[in-house]
PDB file of C-alpha atoms in Angstrom:
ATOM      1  CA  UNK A 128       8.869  -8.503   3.518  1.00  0.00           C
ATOM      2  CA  UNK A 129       4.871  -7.788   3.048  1.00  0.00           C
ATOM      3  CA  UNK A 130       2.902  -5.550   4.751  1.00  0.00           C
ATOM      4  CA  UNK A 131       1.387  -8.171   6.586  1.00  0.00           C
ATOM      5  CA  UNK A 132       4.918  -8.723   7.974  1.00  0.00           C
ATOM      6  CA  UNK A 133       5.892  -5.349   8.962  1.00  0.00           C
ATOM      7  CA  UNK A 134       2.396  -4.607  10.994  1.00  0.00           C
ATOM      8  CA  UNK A 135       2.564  -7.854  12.418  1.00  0.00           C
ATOM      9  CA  UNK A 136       6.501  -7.198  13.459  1.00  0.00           C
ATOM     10  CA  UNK A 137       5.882  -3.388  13.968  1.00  0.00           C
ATOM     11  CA  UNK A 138       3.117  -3.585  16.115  1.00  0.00           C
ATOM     12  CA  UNK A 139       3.241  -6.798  18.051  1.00  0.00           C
ATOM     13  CA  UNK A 140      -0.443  -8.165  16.388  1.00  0.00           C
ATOM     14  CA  UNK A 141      -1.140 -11.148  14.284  1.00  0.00           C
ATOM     15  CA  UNK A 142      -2.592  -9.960  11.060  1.00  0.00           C
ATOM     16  CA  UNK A 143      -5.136 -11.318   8.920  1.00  0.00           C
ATOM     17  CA  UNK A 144      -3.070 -11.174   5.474  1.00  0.00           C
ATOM     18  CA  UNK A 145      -6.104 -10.461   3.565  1.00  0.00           C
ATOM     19  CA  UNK A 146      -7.648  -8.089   5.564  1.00  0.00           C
ATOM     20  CA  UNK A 147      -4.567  -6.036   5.923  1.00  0.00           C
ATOM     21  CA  UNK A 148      -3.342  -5.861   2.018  1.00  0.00           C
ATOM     22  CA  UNK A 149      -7.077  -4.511   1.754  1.00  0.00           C
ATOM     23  CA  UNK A 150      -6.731  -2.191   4.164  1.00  0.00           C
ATOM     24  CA  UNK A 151      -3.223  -1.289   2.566  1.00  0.00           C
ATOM     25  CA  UNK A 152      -4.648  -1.220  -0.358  1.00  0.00           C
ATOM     26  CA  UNK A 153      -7.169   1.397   0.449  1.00  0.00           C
ATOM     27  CA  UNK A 154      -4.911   3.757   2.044  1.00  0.00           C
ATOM     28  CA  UNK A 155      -3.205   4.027  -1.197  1.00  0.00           C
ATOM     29  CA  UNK A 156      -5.990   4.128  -3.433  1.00  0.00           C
ATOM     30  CA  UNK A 157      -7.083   6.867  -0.977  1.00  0.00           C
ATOM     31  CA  UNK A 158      -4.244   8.822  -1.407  1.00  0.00           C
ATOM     32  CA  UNK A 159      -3.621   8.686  -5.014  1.00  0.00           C
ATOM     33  CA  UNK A 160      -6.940   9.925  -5.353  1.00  0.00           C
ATOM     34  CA  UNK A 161      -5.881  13.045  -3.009  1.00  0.00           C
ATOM     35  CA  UNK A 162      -2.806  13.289  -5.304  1.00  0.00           C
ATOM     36  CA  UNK A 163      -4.929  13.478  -8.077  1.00  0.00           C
ATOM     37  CA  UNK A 164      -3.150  10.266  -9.804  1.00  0.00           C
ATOM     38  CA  UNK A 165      -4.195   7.993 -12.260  1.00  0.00           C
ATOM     39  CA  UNK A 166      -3.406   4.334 -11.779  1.00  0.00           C
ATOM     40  CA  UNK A 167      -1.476   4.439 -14.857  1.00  0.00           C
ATOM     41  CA  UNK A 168       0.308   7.850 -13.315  1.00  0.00           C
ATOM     42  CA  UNK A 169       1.762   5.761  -9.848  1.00  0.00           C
ATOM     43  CA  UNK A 170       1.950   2.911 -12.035  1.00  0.00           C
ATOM     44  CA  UNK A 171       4.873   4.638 -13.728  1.00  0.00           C
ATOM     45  CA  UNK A 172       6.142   6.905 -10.976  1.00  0.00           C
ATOM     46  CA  UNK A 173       6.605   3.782  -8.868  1.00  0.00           C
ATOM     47  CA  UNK A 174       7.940   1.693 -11.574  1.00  0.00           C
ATOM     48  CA  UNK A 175       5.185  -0.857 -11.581  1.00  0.00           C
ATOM     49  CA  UNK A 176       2.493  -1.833 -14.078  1.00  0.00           C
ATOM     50  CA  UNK A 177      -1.101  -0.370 -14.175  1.00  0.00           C
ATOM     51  CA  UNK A 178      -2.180  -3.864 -13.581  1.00  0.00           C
ATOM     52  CA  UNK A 179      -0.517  -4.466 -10.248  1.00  0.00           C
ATOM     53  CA  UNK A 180      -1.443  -0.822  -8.903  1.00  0.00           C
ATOM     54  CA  UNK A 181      -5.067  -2.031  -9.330  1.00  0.00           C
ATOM     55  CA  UNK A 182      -4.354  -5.069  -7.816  1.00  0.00           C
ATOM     56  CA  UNK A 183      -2.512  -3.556  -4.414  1.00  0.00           C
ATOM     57  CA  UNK A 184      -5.137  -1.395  -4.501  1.00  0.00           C
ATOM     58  CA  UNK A 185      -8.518  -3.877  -4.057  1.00  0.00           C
ATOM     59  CA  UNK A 186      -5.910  -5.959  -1.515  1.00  0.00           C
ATOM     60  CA  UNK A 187      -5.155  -8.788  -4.256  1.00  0.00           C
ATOM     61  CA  UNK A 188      -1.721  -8.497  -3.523  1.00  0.00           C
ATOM     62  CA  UNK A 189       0.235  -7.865  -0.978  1.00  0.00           C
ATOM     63  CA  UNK A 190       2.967  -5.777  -1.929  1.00  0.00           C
ATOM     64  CA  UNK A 191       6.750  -6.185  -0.872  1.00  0.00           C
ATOM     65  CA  UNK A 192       8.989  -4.027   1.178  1.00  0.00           C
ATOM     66  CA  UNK A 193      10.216  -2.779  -2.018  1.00  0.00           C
ATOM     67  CA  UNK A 194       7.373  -1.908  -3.683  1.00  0.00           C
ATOM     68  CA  UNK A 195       5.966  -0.351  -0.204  1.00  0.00           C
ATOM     69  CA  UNK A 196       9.053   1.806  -0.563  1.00  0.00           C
ATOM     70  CA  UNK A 197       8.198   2.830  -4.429  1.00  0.00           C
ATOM     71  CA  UNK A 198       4.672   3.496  -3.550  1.00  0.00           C
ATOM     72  CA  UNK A 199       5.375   5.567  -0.484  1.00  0.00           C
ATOM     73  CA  UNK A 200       7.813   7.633  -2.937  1.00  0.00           C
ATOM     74  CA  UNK A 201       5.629   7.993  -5.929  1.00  0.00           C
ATOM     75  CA  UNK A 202       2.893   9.415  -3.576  1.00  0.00           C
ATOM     76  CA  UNK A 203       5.465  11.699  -1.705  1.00  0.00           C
ATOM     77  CA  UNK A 204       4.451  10.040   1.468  1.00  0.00           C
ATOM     78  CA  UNK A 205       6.929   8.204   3.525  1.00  0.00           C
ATOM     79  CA  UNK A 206       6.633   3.870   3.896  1.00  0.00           C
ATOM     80  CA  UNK A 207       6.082   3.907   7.543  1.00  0.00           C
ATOM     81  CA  UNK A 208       2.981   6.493   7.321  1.00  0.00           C
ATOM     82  CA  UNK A 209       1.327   4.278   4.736  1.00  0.00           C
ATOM     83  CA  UNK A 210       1.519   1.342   6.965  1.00  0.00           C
ATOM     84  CA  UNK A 211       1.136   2.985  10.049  1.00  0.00           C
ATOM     85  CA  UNK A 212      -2.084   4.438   8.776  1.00  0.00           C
ATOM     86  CA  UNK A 213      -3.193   0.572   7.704  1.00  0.00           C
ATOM     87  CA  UNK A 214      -2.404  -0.712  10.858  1.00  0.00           C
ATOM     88  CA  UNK A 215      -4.771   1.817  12.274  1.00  0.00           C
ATOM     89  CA  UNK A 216      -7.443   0.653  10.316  1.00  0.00           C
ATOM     90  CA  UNK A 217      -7.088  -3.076  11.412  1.00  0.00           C
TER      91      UNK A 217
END
């Protein structure tokens, strides 16, 4: 399941998937920044490669349910803040 998915089925709205992986991306990138994280820092806190952080992070990919749940841990956040705030962005 994407984050497209879950806004769409969360909130009820059709969701462009581009324009909400950016947005999802942001929110992270935001927030890694506040953590004072390097890519390569989340990257290995959330088991994923420096590569695909950057990627999530200019909305290039749009990560699974799992990987929303790594994320959301690595950043000491929980998942449904880090989509909530997205979908509040749309």
């Amino acid at each position: 399941m994407s984050v497209q998915t879950i806004v769409a089925f969360t909130y009820g709205c059709a969701v462009n998937p581009r324009i909400a992986a950016k947005q999802f991306g942001l929110i992270v990138r935001q927030r890694r920044l506040k953590a004072s994280m390097s890519q390569e820092t989340l990257a290995a806190e959330a088991m994923c490669h420096p590569t695909y952080i950057s990627l999530v992070e200019r909305g290039l990919r749009n990560p699974s349910l799992d990987t929303i749940l790594k994320l959301a841990a690595a950043l000491n956040c929980p998942a449904w803040l880090l989509v909530q705030e997205t979908e509040a962005q749309l």
